[in-house]
PDB file of C-alpha atoms in Angstrom:
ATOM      1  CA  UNK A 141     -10.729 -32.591   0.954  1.00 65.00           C
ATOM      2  CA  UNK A 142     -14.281 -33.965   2.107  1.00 73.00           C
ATOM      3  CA  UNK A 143     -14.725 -37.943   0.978  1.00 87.00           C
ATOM      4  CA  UNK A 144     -16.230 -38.886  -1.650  1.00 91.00           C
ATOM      5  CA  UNK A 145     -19.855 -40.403  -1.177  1.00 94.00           C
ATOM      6  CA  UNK A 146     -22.812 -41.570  -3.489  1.00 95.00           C
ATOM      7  CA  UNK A 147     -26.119 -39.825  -3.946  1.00 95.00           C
ATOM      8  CA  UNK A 148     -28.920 -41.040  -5.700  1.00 96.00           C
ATOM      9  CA  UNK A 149     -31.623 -39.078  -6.789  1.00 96.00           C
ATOM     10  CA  UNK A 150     -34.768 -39.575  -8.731  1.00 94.00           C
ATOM     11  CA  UNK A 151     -35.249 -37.431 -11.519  1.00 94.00           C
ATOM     12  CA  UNK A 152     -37.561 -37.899 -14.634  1.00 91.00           C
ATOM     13  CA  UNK A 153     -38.149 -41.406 -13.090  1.00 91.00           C
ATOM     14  CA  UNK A 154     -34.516 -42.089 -13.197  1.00 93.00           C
ATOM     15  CA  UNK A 155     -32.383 -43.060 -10.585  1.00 96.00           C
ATOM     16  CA  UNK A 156     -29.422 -41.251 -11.087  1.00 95.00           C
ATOM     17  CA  UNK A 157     -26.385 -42.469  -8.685  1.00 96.00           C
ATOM     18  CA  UNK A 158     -24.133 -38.763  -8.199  1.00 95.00           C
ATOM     19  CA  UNK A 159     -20.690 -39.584  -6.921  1.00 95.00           C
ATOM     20  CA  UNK A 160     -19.785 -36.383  -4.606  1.00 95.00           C
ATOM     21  CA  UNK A 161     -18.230 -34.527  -2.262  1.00 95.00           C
ATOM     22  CA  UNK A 162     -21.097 -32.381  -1.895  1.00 94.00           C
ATOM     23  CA  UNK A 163     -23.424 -33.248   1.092  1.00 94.00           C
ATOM     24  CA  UNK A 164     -26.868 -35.556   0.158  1.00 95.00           C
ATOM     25  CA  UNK A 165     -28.797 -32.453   1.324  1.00 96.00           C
ATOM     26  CA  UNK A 166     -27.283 -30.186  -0.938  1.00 96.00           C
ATOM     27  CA  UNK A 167     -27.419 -32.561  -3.877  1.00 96.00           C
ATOM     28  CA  UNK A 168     -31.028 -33.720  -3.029  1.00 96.00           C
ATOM     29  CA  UNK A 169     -31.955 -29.643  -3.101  1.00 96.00           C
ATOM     30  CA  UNK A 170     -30.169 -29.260  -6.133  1.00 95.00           C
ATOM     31  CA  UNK A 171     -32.226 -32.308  -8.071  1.00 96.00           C
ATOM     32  CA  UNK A 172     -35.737 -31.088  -6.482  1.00 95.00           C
ATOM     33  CA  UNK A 173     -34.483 -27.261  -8.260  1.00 94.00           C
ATOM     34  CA  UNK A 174     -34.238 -29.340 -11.038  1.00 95.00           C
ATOM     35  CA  UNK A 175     -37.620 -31.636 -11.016  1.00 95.00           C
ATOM     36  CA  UNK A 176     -38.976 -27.965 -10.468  1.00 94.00           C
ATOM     37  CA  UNK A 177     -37.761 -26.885 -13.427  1.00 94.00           C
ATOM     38  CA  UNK A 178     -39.037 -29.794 -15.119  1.00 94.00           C
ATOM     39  CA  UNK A 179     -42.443 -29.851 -13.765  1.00 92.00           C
ATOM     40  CA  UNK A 180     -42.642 -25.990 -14.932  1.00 93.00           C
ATOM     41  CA  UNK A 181     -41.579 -26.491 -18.620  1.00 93.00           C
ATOM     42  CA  UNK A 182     -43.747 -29.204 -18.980  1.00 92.00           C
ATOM     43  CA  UNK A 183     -47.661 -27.031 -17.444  1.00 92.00           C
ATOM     44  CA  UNK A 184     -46.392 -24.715 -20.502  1.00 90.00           C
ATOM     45  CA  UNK A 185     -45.435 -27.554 -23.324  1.00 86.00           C
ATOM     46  CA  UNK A 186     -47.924 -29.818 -22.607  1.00 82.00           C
ATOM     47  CA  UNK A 187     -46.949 -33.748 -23.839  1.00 86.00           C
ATOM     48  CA  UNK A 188     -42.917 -33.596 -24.140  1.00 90.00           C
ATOM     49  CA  UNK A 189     -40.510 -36.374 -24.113  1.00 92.00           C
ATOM     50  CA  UNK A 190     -38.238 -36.956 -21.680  1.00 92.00           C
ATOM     51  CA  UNK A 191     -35.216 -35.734 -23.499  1.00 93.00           C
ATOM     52  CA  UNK A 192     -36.325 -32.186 -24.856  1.00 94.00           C
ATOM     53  CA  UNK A 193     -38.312 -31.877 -21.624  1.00 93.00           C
ATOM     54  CA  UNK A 194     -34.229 -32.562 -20.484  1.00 93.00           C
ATOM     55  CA  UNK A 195     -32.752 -30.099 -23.026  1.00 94.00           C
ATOM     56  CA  UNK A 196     -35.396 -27.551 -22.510  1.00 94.00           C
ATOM     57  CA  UNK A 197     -34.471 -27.522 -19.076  1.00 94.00           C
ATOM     58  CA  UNK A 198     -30.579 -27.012 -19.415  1.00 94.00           C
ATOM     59  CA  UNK A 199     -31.276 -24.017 -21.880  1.00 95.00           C
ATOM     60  CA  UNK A 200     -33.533 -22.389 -19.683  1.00 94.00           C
ATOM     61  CA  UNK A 201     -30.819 -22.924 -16.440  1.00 94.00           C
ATOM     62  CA  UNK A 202     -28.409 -21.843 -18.605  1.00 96.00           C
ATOM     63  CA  UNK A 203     -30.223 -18.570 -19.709  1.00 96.00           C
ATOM     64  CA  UNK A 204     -31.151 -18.176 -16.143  1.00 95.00           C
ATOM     65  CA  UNK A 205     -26.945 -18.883 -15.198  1.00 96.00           C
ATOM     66  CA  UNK A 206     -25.687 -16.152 -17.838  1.00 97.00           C
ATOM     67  CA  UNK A 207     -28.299 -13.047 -16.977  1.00 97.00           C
ATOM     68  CA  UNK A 208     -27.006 -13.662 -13.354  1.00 97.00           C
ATOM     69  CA  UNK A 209     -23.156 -13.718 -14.289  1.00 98.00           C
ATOM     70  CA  UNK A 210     -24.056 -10.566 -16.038  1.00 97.00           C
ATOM     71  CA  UNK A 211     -25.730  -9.296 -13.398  1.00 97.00           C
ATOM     72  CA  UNK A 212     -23.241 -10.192 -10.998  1.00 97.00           C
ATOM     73  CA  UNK A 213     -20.605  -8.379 -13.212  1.00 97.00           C
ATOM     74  CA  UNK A 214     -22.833  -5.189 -13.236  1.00 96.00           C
ATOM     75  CA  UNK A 215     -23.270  -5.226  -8.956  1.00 95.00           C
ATOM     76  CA  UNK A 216     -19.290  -5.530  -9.173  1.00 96.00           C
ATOM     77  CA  UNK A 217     -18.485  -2.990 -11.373  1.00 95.00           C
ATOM     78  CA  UNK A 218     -20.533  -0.907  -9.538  1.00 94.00           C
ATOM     79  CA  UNK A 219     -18.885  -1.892  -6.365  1.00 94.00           C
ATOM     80  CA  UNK A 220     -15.370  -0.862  -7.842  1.00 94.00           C
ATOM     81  CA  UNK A 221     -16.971   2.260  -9.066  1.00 93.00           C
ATOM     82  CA  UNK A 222     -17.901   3.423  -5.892  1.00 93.00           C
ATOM     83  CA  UNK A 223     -14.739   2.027  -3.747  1.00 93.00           C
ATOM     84  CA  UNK A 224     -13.182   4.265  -6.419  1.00 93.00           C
ATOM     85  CA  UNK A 225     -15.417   7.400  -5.494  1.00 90.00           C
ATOM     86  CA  UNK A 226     -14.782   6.718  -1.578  1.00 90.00           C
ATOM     87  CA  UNK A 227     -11.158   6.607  -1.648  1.00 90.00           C
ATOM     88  CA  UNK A 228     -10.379   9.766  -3.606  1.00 88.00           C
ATOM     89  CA  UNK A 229     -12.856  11.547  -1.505  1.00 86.00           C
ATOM     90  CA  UNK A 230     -11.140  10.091   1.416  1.00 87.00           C
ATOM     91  CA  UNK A 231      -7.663  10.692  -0.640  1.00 85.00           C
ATOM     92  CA  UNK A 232      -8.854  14.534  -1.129  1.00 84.00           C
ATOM     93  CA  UNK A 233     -10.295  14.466   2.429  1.00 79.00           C
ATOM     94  CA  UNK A 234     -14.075  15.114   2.198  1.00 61.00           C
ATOM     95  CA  UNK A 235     -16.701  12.765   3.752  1.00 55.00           C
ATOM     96  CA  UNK A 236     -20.028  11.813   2.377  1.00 56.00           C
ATOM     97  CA  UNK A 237     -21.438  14.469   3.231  1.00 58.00           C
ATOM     98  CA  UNK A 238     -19.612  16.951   1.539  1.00 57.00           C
ATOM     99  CA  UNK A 239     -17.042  18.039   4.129  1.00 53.00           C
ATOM    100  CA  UNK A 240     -14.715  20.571   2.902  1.00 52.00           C
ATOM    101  CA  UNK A 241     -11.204  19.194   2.022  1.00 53.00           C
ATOM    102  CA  UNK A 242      -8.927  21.542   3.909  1.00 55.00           C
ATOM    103  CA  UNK A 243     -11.087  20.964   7.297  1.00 49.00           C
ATOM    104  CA  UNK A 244      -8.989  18.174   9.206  1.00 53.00           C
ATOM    105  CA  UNK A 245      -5.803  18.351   7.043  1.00 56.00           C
ATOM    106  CA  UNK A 246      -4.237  21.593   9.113  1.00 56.00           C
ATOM    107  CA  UNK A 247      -2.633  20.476  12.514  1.00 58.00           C
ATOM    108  CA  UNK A 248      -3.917  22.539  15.223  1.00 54.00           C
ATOM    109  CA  UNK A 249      -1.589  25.856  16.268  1.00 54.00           C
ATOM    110  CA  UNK A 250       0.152  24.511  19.903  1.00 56.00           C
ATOM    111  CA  UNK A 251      -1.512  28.112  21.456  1.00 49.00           C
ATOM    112  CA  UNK A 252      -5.187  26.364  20.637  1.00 45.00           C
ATOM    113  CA  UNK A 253      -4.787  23.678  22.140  1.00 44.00           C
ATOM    114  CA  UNK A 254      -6.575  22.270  24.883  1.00 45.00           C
ATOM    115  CA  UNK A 255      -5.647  22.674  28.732  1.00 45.00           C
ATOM    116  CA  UNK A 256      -5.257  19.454  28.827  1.00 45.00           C
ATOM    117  CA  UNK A 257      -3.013  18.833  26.035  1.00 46.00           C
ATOM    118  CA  UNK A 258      -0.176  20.237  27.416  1.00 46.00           C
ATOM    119  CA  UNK A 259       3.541  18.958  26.600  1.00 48.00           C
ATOM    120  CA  UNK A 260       6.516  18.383  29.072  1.00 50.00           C
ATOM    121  CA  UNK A 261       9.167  20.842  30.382  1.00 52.00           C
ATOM    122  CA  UNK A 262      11.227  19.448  27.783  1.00 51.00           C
ATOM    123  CA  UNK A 263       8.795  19.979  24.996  1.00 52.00           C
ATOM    124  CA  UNK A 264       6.994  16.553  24.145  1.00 48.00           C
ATOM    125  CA  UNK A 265       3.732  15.786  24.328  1.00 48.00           C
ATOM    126  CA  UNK A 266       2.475  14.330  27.437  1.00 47.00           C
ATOM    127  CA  UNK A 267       1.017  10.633  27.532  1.00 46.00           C
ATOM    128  CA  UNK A 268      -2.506  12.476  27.849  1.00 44.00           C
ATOM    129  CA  UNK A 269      -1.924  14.241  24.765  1.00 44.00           C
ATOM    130  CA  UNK A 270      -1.088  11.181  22.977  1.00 44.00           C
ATOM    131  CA  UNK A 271      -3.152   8.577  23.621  1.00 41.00           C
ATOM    132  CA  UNK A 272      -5.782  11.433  23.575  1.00 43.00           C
ATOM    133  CA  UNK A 273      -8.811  12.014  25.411  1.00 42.00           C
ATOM    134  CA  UNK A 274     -11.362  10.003  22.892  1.00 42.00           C
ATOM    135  CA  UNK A 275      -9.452   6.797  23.734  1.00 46.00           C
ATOM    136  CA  UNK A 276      -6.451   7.016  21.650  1.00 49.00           C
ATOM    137  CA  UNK A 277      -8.528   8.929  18.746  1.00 49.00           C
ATOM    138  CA  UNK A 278      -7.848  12.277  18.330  1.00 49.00           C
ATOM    139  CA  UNK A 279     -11.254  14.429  18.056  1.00 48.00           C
ATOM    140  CA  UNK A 280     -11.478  16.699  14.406  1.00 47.00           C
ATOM    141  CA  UNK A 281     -10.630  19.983  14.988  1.00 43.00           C
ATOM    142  CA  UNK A 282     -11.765  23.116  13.630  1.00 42.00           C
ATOM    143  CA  UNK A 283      -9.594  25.786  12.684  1.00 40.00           C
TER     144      UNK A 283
END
């Protein structure tokens, strides 16, 4: 756990002393968001005191907090929608673009197979045929 450290920072003419374990960077970039925020609320409302120009502030970070929670729900939803999609087209064995199912999911007939591939006098595949030619990665085959 990082230590503990105080920050001060100067908002609304206030020095504010922030105990944190957050680095003074990120807290100082976190009170000039702020005194952004404040700056902008007040060009639109004119004269304002100090503690609705405050309140005004929070409700409008807040608003701005919620729309991106729900927007971060939506973009993770969606995520799980299509992880969903891929993995029953990958369970059914299609691609993305629309490969037949039945297309890899036959093992090739022995008499097709490559010169290469050959098996042993006794029967089992070679070290050639299993580590493959494609580096351990057998190539698709059509049949």
């Amino acid at each position: 756990m990082a230590e503990k450290k105080t920050v001060i920072v100067d908002l609304l003419g206030q020095k504010l002393p922030i105990r944190t374990d957050q680095s003074p960077e990120d807290v100082q970039r976190v009170a000039r968001t702020l005194a952004e925020r404040f700056e902008s609320i007040r060009a639109g409302a004119g004269a304002i005191d100090t503690l609705r120009l405050a309140l005004l502030a929070a409700l409008d970070l807040n608003r701005e907090l919620l729309a991106t929670r729900r927007e971060l729900e939506h973009f993770r939803e969606e995520a799980t929608e299509r992880t969903l999609a891929l993995v029953e087209q990958l369970e059914a064995g299609t691609t993305l673009h629309e490969t037949p199912p039945d297309l890899f999911s036959k093992p090739m007939p022995r008499s097709e197979k490559k010169s290469s591939e050959s098996t042993s006098d006794d029967g089992t595949e070679t070290d050639a045929e299993q580590s493959g030619s494609t580096g351990g990665k057998k190539p698709p085959v059509l049949v």
